[in-house]
PDB file of C-alpha atoms in Angstrom:
ATOM      1  CA  MET I1176     -19.426  -7.781  -4.377  1.00 74.00           C
ATOM      2  CA  TYR I1177     -17.167 -10.763  -3.742  1.00 76.00           C
ATOM      3  CA  ASP I1178     -17.177 -14.319  -5.025  1.00 79.00           C
ATOM      4  CA  VAL I1179     -18.170 -16.749  -2.298  1.00 76.00           C
ATOM      5  CA  SER I1180     -14.674 -18.177  -2.270  1.00 82.00           C
ATOM      6  CA  ASP I1181     -13.191 -14.762  -1.442  1.00 86.00           C
ATOM      7  CA  PRO I1182     -12.531 -14.261   2.346  1.00 88.00           C
ATOM      8  CA  ARG I1183     -13.590 -10.656   2.095  1.00 89.00           C
ATOM      9  CA  ALA I1184     -17.149 -11.993   1.486  1.00 83.00           C
ATOM     10  CA  ALA I1185     -17.372 -12.408   5.274  1.00 80.00           C
ATOM     11  CA  LEU I1186     -16.537  -8.810   6.105  1.00 85.00           C
ATOM     12  CA  ALA I1187     -19.176  -7.076   8.247  1.00 68.00           C
ATOM     13  CA  PRO I1188     -21.146  -4.296   6.452  1.00 67.00           C
ATOM     14  CA  ALA I1189     -20.600  -0.784   7.503  1.00 61.00           C
ATOM     15  CA  ALA I1190     -22.295   0.098  10.683  1.00 57.00           C
ATOM     16  CA  ALA I1191     -23.989   3.280   9.417  1.00 57.00           C
ATOM     17  CA  ALA I1192     -24.861   4.639   6.028  1.00 57.00           C
ATOM     18  CA  PRO I1193     -21.963   6.918   4.855  1.00 61.00           C
ATOM     19  CA  LYS I1194     -22.266  10.381   3.506  1.00 73.00           C
ATOM     20  CA  VAL I1195     -23.124  10.277  -0.164  1.00 87.00           C
ATOM     21  CA  ALA I1196     -20.271  11.479  -2.300  1.00 93.00           C
ATOM     22  CA  THR I1197     -20.932  14.077  -4.920  1.00 93.00           C
ATOM     23  CA  GLU I1198     -17.512  14.725  -6.300  1.00 94.00           C
ATOM     24  CA  PHE I1199     -14.756  12.467  -7.151  1.00 97.00           C
ATOM     25  CA  ALA I1200     -10.967  12.262  -7.724  1.00 97.00           C
ATOM     26  CA  ALA I1201      -9.310  10.474 -10.602  1.00 98.00           C
ATOM     27  CA  ALA I1202      -7.174   7.315 -10.074  1.00 98.00           C
ATOM     28  CA  ASP I1203      -3.506   7.788 -10.293  1.00 98.00           C
ATOM     29  CA  TYR I1204      -1.010   5.450 -11.911  1.00 98.00           C
ATOM     30  CA  ALA I1205       2.756   5.451 -11.619  1.00 98.00           C
ATOM     31  CA  LYS I1206       4.501   3.016 -14.018  1.00 98.00           C
ATOM     32  CA  PHE I1207       8.003   2.919 -12.737  1.00 98.00           C
ATOM     33  CA  TYR I1208       9.104   0.591 -15.531  1.00 98.00           C
ATOM     34  CA  GLU I1209       8.541   3.086 -18.214  1.00 98.00           C
ATOM     35  CA  THR I1210       9.575   6.317 -16.568  1.00 98.00           C
ATOM     36  CA  ALA I1211      12.892   7.629 -15.382  1.00 98.00           C
ATOM     37  CA  PRO I1212      13.645   7.549 -11.669  1.00 98.00           C
ATOM     38  CA  GLN I1213      13.640  10.753  -9.604  1.00 98.00           C
ATOM     39  CA  GLU I1214      16.994   9.672  -8.130  1.00 98.00           C
ATOM     40  CA  ASP I1215      19.749   7.839 -10.040  1.00 98.00           C
ATOM     41  CA  ASP I1216      23.058   7.782  -8.319  1.00 97.00           C
ATOM     42  CA  ALA I1217      25.700   5.416  -6.698  1.00 96.00           C
ATOM     43  CA  SER I1218      23.009   4.215  -4.284  1.00 96.00           C
ATOM     44  CA  GLY I1219      20.889   2.923  -7.121  1.00 98.00           C
ATOM     45  CA  ARG I1220      17.635   4.199  -8.753  1.00 98.00           C
ATOM     46  CA  THR I1221      14.549   5.445  -6.791  1.00 98.00           C
ATOM     47  CA  TRP I1222      11.136   6.251  -8.053  1.00 98.00           C
ATOM     48  CA  TYR I1223       8.601   8.332  -5.933  1.00 98.00           C
ATOM     49  CA  ALA I1224       4.830   8.477  -6.301  1.00 98.00           C
ATOM     50  CA  ARG I1225       2.117   9.258  -3.755  1.00 98.00           C
ATOM     51  CA  GLY I1226      -1.439   9.002  -2.555  1.00 98.00           C
ATOM     52  CA  GLN I1227      -3.123  11.490  -0.250  1.00 98.00           C
ATOM     53  CA  ASN I1228      -1.589  10.187   2.989  1.00 98.00           C
ATOM     54  CA  TYR I1229       1.569   8.512   1.894  1.00 98.00           C
ATOM     55  CA  VAL I1230       4.604   8.340  -0.454  1.00 98.00           C
ATOM     56  CA  VAL I1231       5.787   5.133  -2.082  1.00 98.00           C
ATOM     57  CA  ALA I1232       9.563   5.117  -2.685  1.00 98.00           C
ATOM     58  CA  TYR I1233      10.571   2.214  -4.826  1.00 98.00           C
ATOM     59  CA  SER I1234      14.304   1.567  -5.137  1.00 98.00           C
ATOM     60  CA  GLU I1235      16.566  -0.677  -7.081  1.00 98.00           C
ATOM     61  CA  ALA I1236      19.345  -0.432  -4.563  1.00 98.00           C
ATOM     62  CA  GLU I1237      23.009  -1.179  -4.871  1.00 98.00           C
ATOM     63  CA  ALA I1238      24.922  -2.991  -2.150  1.00 98.00           C
ATOM     64  CA  GLY I1239      26.101  -0.414   0.435  1.00 98.00           C
ATOM     65  CA  ALA I1240      23.363   2.087  -0.368  1.00 98.00           C
ATOM     66  CA  VAL I1241      22.104   4.076   2.637  1.00 98.00           C
ATOM     67  CA  PHE I1242      18.666   5.645   2.885  1.00 98.00           C
ATOM     68  CA  THR I1243      18.315   8.106   5.794  1.00 98.00           C
ATOM     69  CA  ARG I1244      15.437   9.889   7.625  1.00 98.00           C
ATOM     70  CA  GLU I1245      16.214  12.707   9.912  1.00 97.00           C
ATOM     71  CA  SER I1246      13.670  13.917  12.453  1.00 97.00           C
ATOM     72  CA  GLN I1247      10.986  11.636  10.757  1.00 98.00           C
ATOM     73  CA  VAL I1248       7.654  12.655  12.486  1.00 98.00           C
ATOM     74  CA  ASP I1249       6.017   9.302  12.432  1.00 98.00           C
ATOM     75  CA  GLU I1250       6.568   5.553  12.035  1.00 98.00           C
ATOM     76  CA  TYR I1251       7.173   4.321   8.515  1.00 99.00           C
ATOM     77  CA  ALA I1252       7.397   0.937   6.710  1.00 99.00           C
ATOM     78  CA  LEU I1253       9.783  -1.014   4.652  1.00 99.00           C
ATOM     79  CA  ILE I1254       9.161  -3.871   2.321  1.00 99.00           C
ATOM     80  CA  VAL I1255      12.017  -6.119   1.082  1.00 98.00           C
ATOM     81  CA  PRO I1256      10.523  -8.260  -1.527  1.00 98.00           C
ATOM     82  CA  GLU I1257      13.316 -10.669  -2.462  1.00 98.00           C
ATOM     83  CA  PRO I1258      14.807 -13.357  -0.144  1.00 98.00           C
ATOM     84  CA  THR I1259      18.305 -12.471  -1.357  1.00 98.00           C
ATOM     85  CA  THR I1260      18.260  -8.877  -0.176  1.00 98.00           C
ATOM     86  CA  LYS I1261      19.424  -8.091   3.355  1.00 98.00           C
ATOM     87  CA  VAL I1262      19.348  -4.764   5.066  1.00 98.00           C
ATOM     88  CA  GLU I1263      20.517  -3.243   8.262  1.00 98.00           C
ATOM     89  CA  ILE I1264      18.198  -0.772   9.977  1.00 98.00           C
ATOM     90  CA  SER I1265      19.286   1.627  12.662  1.00 98.00           C
ATOM     91  CA  ALA I1266      16.972   3.934  14.636  1.00 98.00           C
ATOM     92  CA  ASN I1267      17.313   5.748  17.903  1.00 94.00           C
ATOM     93  CA  GLY I1268      20.240   3.769  19.239  1.00 95.00           C
ATOM     94  CA  GLU I1269      18.911   0.425  17.987  1.00 98.00           C
ATOM     95  CA  THR I1270      20.275  -1.610  15.090  1.00 98.00           C
ATOM     96  CA  LYS I1271      18.771  -4.699  13.535  1.00 98.00           C
ATOM     97  CA  ILE I1272      19.649  -6.956  10.586  1.00 98.00           C
ATOM     98  CA  VAL I1273      16.521  -7.729   8.495  1.00 98.00           C
ATOM     99  CA  ASP I1274      16.476 -10.622   6.050  1.00 98.00           C
ATOM    100  CA  GLY I1275      14.905 -10.493   2.697  1.00 97.00           C
ATOM    101  CA  TYR I1276      11.228 -11.226   1.928  1.00 98.00           C
ATOM    102  CA  SER I1277      10.141  -9.255   5.012  1.00 98.00           C
ATOM    103  CA  VAL I1278       8.209  -6.230   6.132  1.00 98.00           C
ATOM    104  CA  ALA I1279       9.674  -3.802   8.720  1.00 98.00           C
ATOM    105  CA  PHE I1280       8.328  -0.855  10.644  1.00 98.00           C
ATOM    106  CA  ILE I1281      10.744   1.887  11.673  1.00 98.00           C
ATOM    107  CA  PRO I1282      10.287   4.326  14.526  1.00 98.00           C
ATOM    108  CA  PRO I1283       9.933   8.130  14.290  1.00 98.00           C
ATOM    109  CA  GLY I1284      13.120  10.146  14.763  1.00 98.00           C
ATOM    110  CA  ASN I1285      16.469   9.508  13.057  1.00 98.00           C
ATOM    111  CA  SER I1286      17.000   6.258  11.193  1.00 98.00           C
ATOM    112  CA  THR I1287      19.031   4.663   8.429  1.00 98.00           C
ATOM    113  CA  ILE I1288      18.373   1.767   6.159  1.00 98.00           C
ATOM    114  CA  LYS I1289      21.695   0.223   4.806  1.00 98.00           C
ATOM    115  CA  VAL I1290      21.305  -2.226   1.978  1.00 98.00           C
ATOM    116  CA  LEU I1291      23.776  -5.027   2.580  1.00 98.00           C
ATOM    117  CA  THR I1292      23.095  -7.135  -0.567  1.00 98.00           C
ATOM    118  CA  LYS I1293      21.908  -5.586  -3.862  1.00 97.00           C
ATOM    119  CA  GLY I1294      18.123  -5.708  -4.421  1.00 98.00           C
ATOM    120  CA  ARG I1295      14.883  -3.981  -4.377  1.00 98.00           C
ATOM    121  CA  ILE I1296      13.364  -2.084  -1.334  1.00 98.00           C
ATOM    122  CA  VAL I1297      10.080  -0.137  -0.980  1.00 99.00           C
ATOM    123  CA  ARG I1298       9.743   2.567   1.646  1.00 99.00           C
ATOM    124  CA  LEU I1299       6.231   3.702   2.711  1.00 99.00           C
ATOM    125  CA  ILE I1300       6.182   7.077   4.410  1.00 98.00           C
ATOM    126  CA  THR I1301       3.353   9.345   5.228  1.00 98.00           C
ATOM    127  CA  SER I1302       2.791  12.559   3.287  1.00 98.00           C
ATOM    128  CA  ARG I1303       3.830  14.511   6.404  1.00 98.00           C
ATOM    129  CA  ALA I1304       7.295  14.033   4.801  1.00 98.00           C
ATOM    130  CA  THR I1305       7.018  17.098   2.628  1.00 97.00           C
ATOM    131  CA  ASP I1306      10.672  16.693   1.393  1.00 97.00           C
ATOM    132  CA  LEU I1307       9.413  13.486  -0.387  1.00 98.00           C
ATOM    133  CA  THR I1308       6.031  14.541  -1.645  1.00 98.00           C
ATOM    134  CA  ALA I1309       7.797  17.261  -3.708  1.00 96.00           C
ATOM    135  CA  LYS I1310       9.688  14.480  -5.578  1.00 98.00           C
ATOM    136  CA  CYS I1311       6.643  12.450  -6.590  1.00 98.00           C
ATOM    137  CA  SER I1312       5.897  11.922 -10.185  1.00 98.00           C
ATOM    138  CA  ASN I1313       2.158  12.611  -9.565  1.00 98.00           C
ATOM    139  CA  ALA I1314       2.681  15.478  -7.095  1.00 98.00           C
ATOM    140  CA  ASP I1315       0.430  17.746  -9.161  1.00 98.00           C
ATOM    141  CA  SER I1316      -2.560  15.340  -8.584  1.00 97.00           C
ATOM    142  CA  PHE I1317      -2.395  16.203  -4.894  1.00 97.00           C
ATOM    143  CA  ALA I1318      -1.912  19.900  -5.070  1.00 96.00           C
ATOM    144  CA  ALA I1319      -5.261  20.072  -3.256  1.00 96.00           C
ATOM    145  CA  PRO I1320      -6.695  17.343  -1.017  1.00 96.00           C
ATOM    146  CA  HIS I1321      -8.872  14.777  -2.764  1.00 97.00           C
ATOM    147  CA  PRO I1322     -12.410  14.559  -1.688  1.00 97.00           C
ATOM    148  CA  ASN I1323     -14.037  11.795   0.501  1.00 97.00           C
ATOM    149  CA  ILE I1324     -10.878  11.086   2.504  1.00 97.00           C
ATOM    150  CA  PRO I1325     -10.875  12.299   6.143  1.00 96.00           C
ATOM    151  CA  PRO I1326      -7.785  13.949   7.637  1.00 97.00           C
ATOM    152  CA  PHE I1327      -4.998  11.568   8.432  1.00 97.00           C
ATOM    153  CA  GLU I1328      -4.871  10.288  12.039  1.00 97.00           C
ATOM    154  CA  PRO I1329      -2.257   7.738  13.049  1.00 98.00           C
ATOM    155  CA  TRP I1330      -3.276   4.675  15.194  1.00 98.00           C
ATOM    156  CA  PRO I1331      -2.118   4.193  18.786  1.00 98.00           C
ATOM    157  CA  THR I1332       1.531   3.670  19.542  1.00 97.00           C
ATOM    158  CA  PRO I1333       2.782   0.120  20.247  1.00 96.00           C
ATOM    159  CA  ARG I1334       2.087  -1.367  23.649  1.00 90.00           C
ATOM    160  CA  ASP I1335       5.803  -1.577  24.478  1.00 95.00           C
ATOM    161  CA  GLY I1336       6.861   1.548  22.741  1.00 97.00           C
ATOM    162  CA  TYR I1337       8.426   2.215  19.415  1.00 98.00           C
ATOM    163  CA  ARG I1338      11.251  -0.008  18.204  1.00 98.00           C
ATOM    164  CA  ILE I1339      12.375  -1.630  14.928  1.00 98.00           C
ATOM    165  CA  ARG I1340       9.958  -4.492  14.134  1.00 98.00           C
ATOM    166  CA  SER I1341      10.283  -6.913  11.250  1.00 98.00           C
ATOM    167  CA  TYR I1342       8.152  -9.720  10.055  1.00 98.00           C
ATOM    168  CA  SER I1343       8.890 -12.517   7.547  1.00 98.00           C
ATOM    169  CA  LEU I1344       6.594 -12.707   4.630  1.00 98.00           C
ATOM    170  CA  ASP I1345       7.108 -16.515   4.457  1.00 98.00           C
ATOM    171  CA  VAL I1346       3.659 -17.199   5.926  1.00 97.00           C
ATOM    172  CA  LYS I1347       1.587 -20.091   4.733  1.00 93.00           C
ATOM    173  CA  GLN I1348      -1.871 -19.585   3.249  1.00 91.00           C
ATOM    174  CA  GLN I1349      -4.724 -20.239   5.519  1.00 91.00           C
ATOM    175  CA  GLY I1350      -8.363 -20.818   4.649  1.00 91.00           C
ATOM    176  CA  GLY I1351     -10.489 -17.906   5.528  1.00 93.00           C
ATOM    177  CA  ARG I1352      -7.686 -15.370   5.859  1.00 96.00           C
ATOM    178  CA  PHE I1353      -7.127 -12.764   3.225  1.00 96.00           C
ATOM    179  CA  GLY I1354      -3.483 -12.449   2.158  1.00 97.00           C
ATOM    180  CA  ARG I1355      -0.711 -11.561   4.658  1.00 98.00           C
ATOM    181  CA  ILE I1356      -1.487  -8.448   6.602  1.00 98.00           C
ATOM    182  CA  PHE I1357       0.691  -6.451   8.865  1.00 98.00           C
ATOM    183  CA  ARG I1358       0.023  -2.951  10.348  1.00 98.00           C
ATOM    184  CA  CYS I1359       1.749  -0.229  12.314  1.00 98.00           C
ATOM    185  CA  THR I1360       0.574   3.223  13.475  1.00 98.00           C
ATOM    186  CA  THR I1361       0.595   4.699   9.949  1.00 98.00           C
ATOM    187  CA  PHE I1362       0.150   1.839   7.461  1.00 99.00           C
ATOM    188  CA  MET I1363      -1.440  -1.439   6.683  1.00 98.00           C
ATOM    189  CA  ILE I1364       0.242  -3.646   4.260  1.00 98.00           C
ATOM    190  CA  ASN I1365      -1.536  -6.677   2.658  1.00 98.00           C
ATOM    191  CA  TYR I1366       0.956  -8.806   0.783  1.00 98.00           C
ATOM    192  CA  LEU I1367      -1.394 -10.813  -1.349  1.00 97.00           C
ATOM    193  CA  ASP I1368      -0.862 -14.451  -2.116  1.00 96.00           C
ATOM    194  CA  VAL I1369       1.008 -14.988  -5.427  1.00 96.00           C
ATOM    195  CA  ARG I1370      -1.237 -15.512  -8.468  1.00 97.00           C
ATOM    196  CA  ASN I1371       0.230 -17.720 -11.209  1.00 98.00           C
ATOM    197  CA  GLY I1372      -1.186 -16.811 -14.477  1.00 98.00           C
ATOM    198  CA  PRO I1373      -4.231 -14.703 -15.271  1.00 98.00           C
ATOM    199  CA  ARG I1374      -7.102 -14.210 -12.835  1.00 98.00           C
ATOM    200  CA  ASP I1375     -10.345 -16.099 -13.482  1.00 97.00           C
ATOM    201  CA  VAL I1376     -12.589 -13.327 -14.855  1.00 97.00           C
ATOM    202  CA  THR I1377     -15.599 -15.171 -13.553  1.00 97.00           C
ATOM    203  CA  LYS I1378     -14.531 -14.563  -9.967  1.00 96.00           C
ATOM    204  CA  LEU I1379     -13.577 -10.934  -9.739  1.00 97.00           C
ATOM    205  CA  SER I1380     -14.210  -8.734  -6.757  1.00 96.00           C
ATOM    206  CA  PRO I1381     -15.694  -5.327  -7.669  1.00 97.00           C
ATOM    207  CA  HIS I1382     -16.072  -3.372  -4.408  1.00 97.00           C
ATOM    208  CA  HIS I1383     -15.624   0.161  -3.097  1.00 97.00           C
ATOM    209  CA  HIS I1384     -14.391   1.979   0.067  1.00 97.00           C
ATOM    210  CA  ASP I1385     -16.443   4.785   1.437  1.00 96.00           C
ATOM    211  CA  ASP I1386     -13.590   6.897   2.911  1.00 96.00           C
ATOM    212  CA  PHE I1387     -10.076   5.509   2.396  1.00 97.00           C
ATOM    213  CA  GLU I1388      -7.833   5.261  -0.534  1.00 98.00           C
ATOM    214  CA  GLN I1389      -6.119   2.073  -1.732  1.00 98.00           C
ATOM    215  CA  CYS I1390      -2.680   1.845  -3.236  1.00 98.00           C
ATOM    216  CA  SER I1391      -2.037  -1.418  -5.201  1.00 98.00           C
ATOM    217  CA  LEU I1392       1.724  -2.028  -5.775  1.00 99.00           C
ATOM    218  CA  ALA I1393       2.456  -4.416  -8.528  1.00 98.00           C
ATOM    219  CA  LEU I1394       5.923  -6.098  -7.856  1.00 98.00           C
ATOM    220  CA  GLU I1395       5.658  -8.897 -10.403  1.00 98.00           C
ATOM    221  CA  GLY I1396       3.600  -9.594 -13.519  1.00 98.00           C
ATOM    222  CA  ALA I1397       0.919  -7.340 -14.787  1.00 98.00           C
ATOM    223  CA  TYR I1398      -2.564  -6.197 -13.850  1.00 98.00           C
ATOM    224  CA  ILE I1399      -5.503  -4.407 -15.285  1.00 98.00           C
ATOM    225  CA  HIS I1400      -7.161  -2.172 -12.727  1.00 98.00           C
ATOM    226  CA  ASP I1401     -10.870  -1.873 -13.522  1.00 98.00           C
ATOM    227  CA  ILE I1402     -12.338   1.168 -11.900  1.00 98.00           C
ATOM    228  CA  ARG I1403     -15.879   2.715 -12.107  1.00 98.00           C
ATOM    229  CA  TRP I1404     -17.142   5.933 -10.467  1.00 98.00           C
ATOM    230  CA  PRO I1405     -20.710   6.421  -9.228  1.00 96.00           C
ATOM    231  CA  TRP I1406     -23.111   8.554 -11.114  1.00 96.00           C
ATOM    232  CA  THR I1407     -24.663  11.559  -9.287  1.00 94.00           C
ATOM    233  CA  THR I1408     -27.384  14.104 -10.159  1.00 95.00           C
ATOM    234  CA  ASN I1409     -24.644  16.428 -11.566  1.00 95.00           C
ATOM    235  CA  MET I1410     -23.489  14.936 -14.814  1.00 96.00           C
ATOM    236  CA  ASN I1411     -20.506  17.292 -14.862  1.00 95.00           C
ATOM    237  CA  ASN I1412     -19.061  15.112 -12.083  1.00 94.00           C
ATOM    238  CA  TRP I1413     -19.421  11.763 -13.930  1.00 96.00           C
ATOM    239  CA  ARG I1414     -16.216  10.071 -15.010  1.00 97.00           C
ATOM    240  CA  ASP I1415     -15.413   7.433 -17.615  1.00 98.00           C
ATOM    241  CA  ASP I1416     -14.463   4.048 -16.492  1.00 98.00           C
ATOM    242  CA  ASP I1417     -10.807   3.107 -16.250  1.00 98.00           C
ATOM    243  CA  HIS I1418      -9.379  -0.176 -17.450  1.00 98.00           C
ATOM    244  CA  GLU I1419      -5.686   0.615 -16.840  1.00 98.00           C
ATOM    245  CA  TYR I1420      -2.959  -1.832 -17.739  1.00 98.00           C
ATOM    246  CA  CYS I1421      -0.058  -1.691 -15.312  1.00 98.00           C
ATOM    247  CA  GLY I1422       3.059  -3.795 -15.672  1.00 98.00           C
ATOM    248  CA  SER I1423       5.531  -4.056 -12.799  1.00 98.00           C
ATOM    249  CA  PRO I1424       6.823  -2.259 -10.875  1.00 98.00           C
ATOM    250  CA  SER I1425       3.899   0.168 -10.644  1.00 98.00           C
ATOM    251  CA  ILE I1426       1.324   1.551  -8.317  1.00 98.00           C
ATOM    252  CA  ALA I1427      -2.332   2.314  -8.857  1.00 98.00           C
ATOM    253  CA  VAL I1428      -3.942   4.841  -6.366  1.00 98.00           C
ATOM    254  CA  ILE I1429      -7.590   4.050  -6.192  1.00 98.00           C
ATOM    255  CA  PRO I1430      -9.799   6.867  -4.648  1.00 98.00           C
ATOM    256  CA  PRO I1431     -13.022   6.382  -2.632  1.00 98.00           C
ATOM    257  CA  PRO I1432     -15.762   5.629  -3.449  1.00 98.00           C
ATOM    258  CA  ALA I1433     -14.823   4.255  -6.848  1.00 98.00           C
ATOM    259  CA  ILE I1434     -15.796   0.644  -7.551  1.00 98.00           C
ATOM    260  CA  HIS I1435     -12.715  -1.294  -8.374  1.00 98.00           C
ATOM    261  CA  THR I1436     -11.124  -4.683  -8.955  1.00 98.00           C
ATOM    262  CA  SER I1437      -7.719  -5.774 -10.201  1.00 98.00           C
ATOM    263  CA  ARG I1438      -7.058  -8.548 -12.711  1.00 98.00           C
ATOM    264  CA  ALA I1439      -3.860 -10.370 -12.875  1.00 98.00           C
ATOM    265  CA  VAL I1440      -3.077 -10.846 -16.628  1.00 98.00           C
ATOM    266  CA  GLY I1441       0.570 -11.884 -16.683  1.00 98.00           C
ATOM    267  CA  GLU I1442       1.290 -15.458 -17.807  1.00 98.00           C
ATOM    268  CA  GLY I1443       3.699 -16.072 -15.009  1.00 98.00           C
ATOM    269  CA  VAL I1444       4.017 -14.951 -11.472  1.00 98.00           C
ATOM    270  CA  ASN I1445       1.811 -11.908 -10.481  1.00 98.00           C
ATOM    271  CA  GLN I1446       2.454 -10.317  -7.128  1.00 98.00           C
ATOM    272  CA  LEU I1447       0.318  -7.396  -5.776  1.00 98.00           C
ATOM    273  CA  VAL I1448       0.678  -5.571  -2.488  1.00 98.00           C
ATOM    274  CA  ASP I1449      -2.279  -3.557  -1.170  1.00 98.00           C
ATOM    275  CA  ILE I1450      -1.353  -0.518   1.001  1.00 98.00           C
ATOM    276  CA  PHE I1451      -3.565   1.616   3.250  1.00 98.00           C
ATOM    277  CA  SER I1452      -2.717   4.649   5.294  1.00 98.00           C
ATOM    278  CA  PRO I1453      -3.893   4.659   8.120  1.00 98.00           C
ATOM    279  CA  PRO I1454      -4.703   1.027   8.733  1.00 98.00           C
ATOM    280  CA  ARG I1455      -8.237  -0.107   7.905  1.00 98.00           C
ATOM    281  CA  MET I1456     -10.631  -1.145  10.590  1.00 97.00           C
ATOM    282  CA  ASP I1457     -12.603  -3.947   8.835  1.00 97.00           C
ATOM    283  CA  PHE I1458      -9.507  -6.008   8.264  1.00 97.00           C
ATOM    284  CA  SER I1459      -8.184  -5.310  11.726  1.00 97.00           C
ATOM    285  CA  ALA I1460     -11.530  -6.480  13.233  1.00 96.00           C
ATOM    286  CA  LYS I1461     -11.182 -10.012  11.677  1.00 96.00           C
ATOM    287  CA  PRO I1462      -9.609 -12.425  14.090  1.00 96.00           C
ATOM    288  CA  GLY I1463      -6.385 -13.792  12.768  1.00 96.00           C
ATOM    289  CA  TRP I1464      -6.121 -11.537   9.730  1.00 97.00           C
ATOM    290  CA  VAL I1465      -3.490  -9.028  11.024  1.00 98.00           C
ATOM    291  CA  LEU I1466      -0.565 -11.141  11.767  1.00 98.00           C
ATOM    292  CA  ASN I1467       1.107  -8.715  14.102  1.00 98.00           C
ATOM    293  CA  ALA I1468      -2.007  -7.503  15.739  1.00 97.00           C
ATOM    294  CA  ASP I1469      -0.604  -8.191  19.295  1.00 97.00           C
ATOM    295  CA  ASP I1470       2.027  -5.539  18.757  1.00 97.00           C
ATOM    296  CA  TYR I1471      -0.265  -2.588  17.907  1.00 98.00           C
ATOM    297  CA  PRO I1472      -3.421  -1.783  19.757  1.00 96.00           C
ATOM    298  CA  LEU I1473      -6.680  -0.755  18.022  1.00 97.00           C
ATOM    299  CA  PRO I1474      -7.892   2.813  18.314  1.00 96.00           C
ATOM    300  CA  ALA I1475     -10.176   3.502  21.310  1.00 90.00           C
ATOM    301  CA  LYS I1476     -13.165   4.067  19.129  1.00 80.00           C
ATOM    302  CA  ALA I1477     -12.904   0.381  17.954  1.00 68.00           C
TER     303      ALA I1477
END
């Protein structure tokens, strides 16, 4: 259910009726601002939390910090939220300087991210990286797979092969387009438009996803995530509503098919980033929504 002013109101409905869910997972919240980091050393401070298919590694990095992946099995993503932060990425013999306020995708194999100027970085890595899943503050929530999410399948490789790719987030708003969306083989990142002040509660967007999880990363401001689970014939599976306050930085992991909407409540700048793993098809099917669509083909079933 979307307000008529919301670009998502034009999304096509599902082609077929989904399987009716009968059991549900809880939402997960990781409030980095009120918990100790899993890593605190000369490189800076890093917090880890996860969803079913991915790990979010949020770092307040010092200049000169190096983050390494060895024999990484699949492509991963990097968000550099602040214009003043610059990084150097090396992977498979290629090196690239990436300016701040960017999204980058890094190939499988061996890679390093060197932080050239102090600042925040966010790495998004699939849960195939078991060395990272063990570090997550909410690891126990995923001791068993959550219901209603199919097995993870990456999307097709880039048309011209894997390489370091980066994209500026300095993209003007455009009527009819929702946020600033980029995708790779493993992730879709929607860097939502900045919201100044609280959201108009007469124009919320309660909706659900049948079979994929949403991660909402709050980088600035504060949000309340309103979440409601369906009722089934088995009352033992009913869940109370969530109305969870999350300052920043934080993540909310929203399981399918819970109805959800997020309300900016901060008086200043509120910045939310929605993350999906693998990418979602409905956004990919909208012409012009995925800003780097030419670099990554759609699955054959599309």
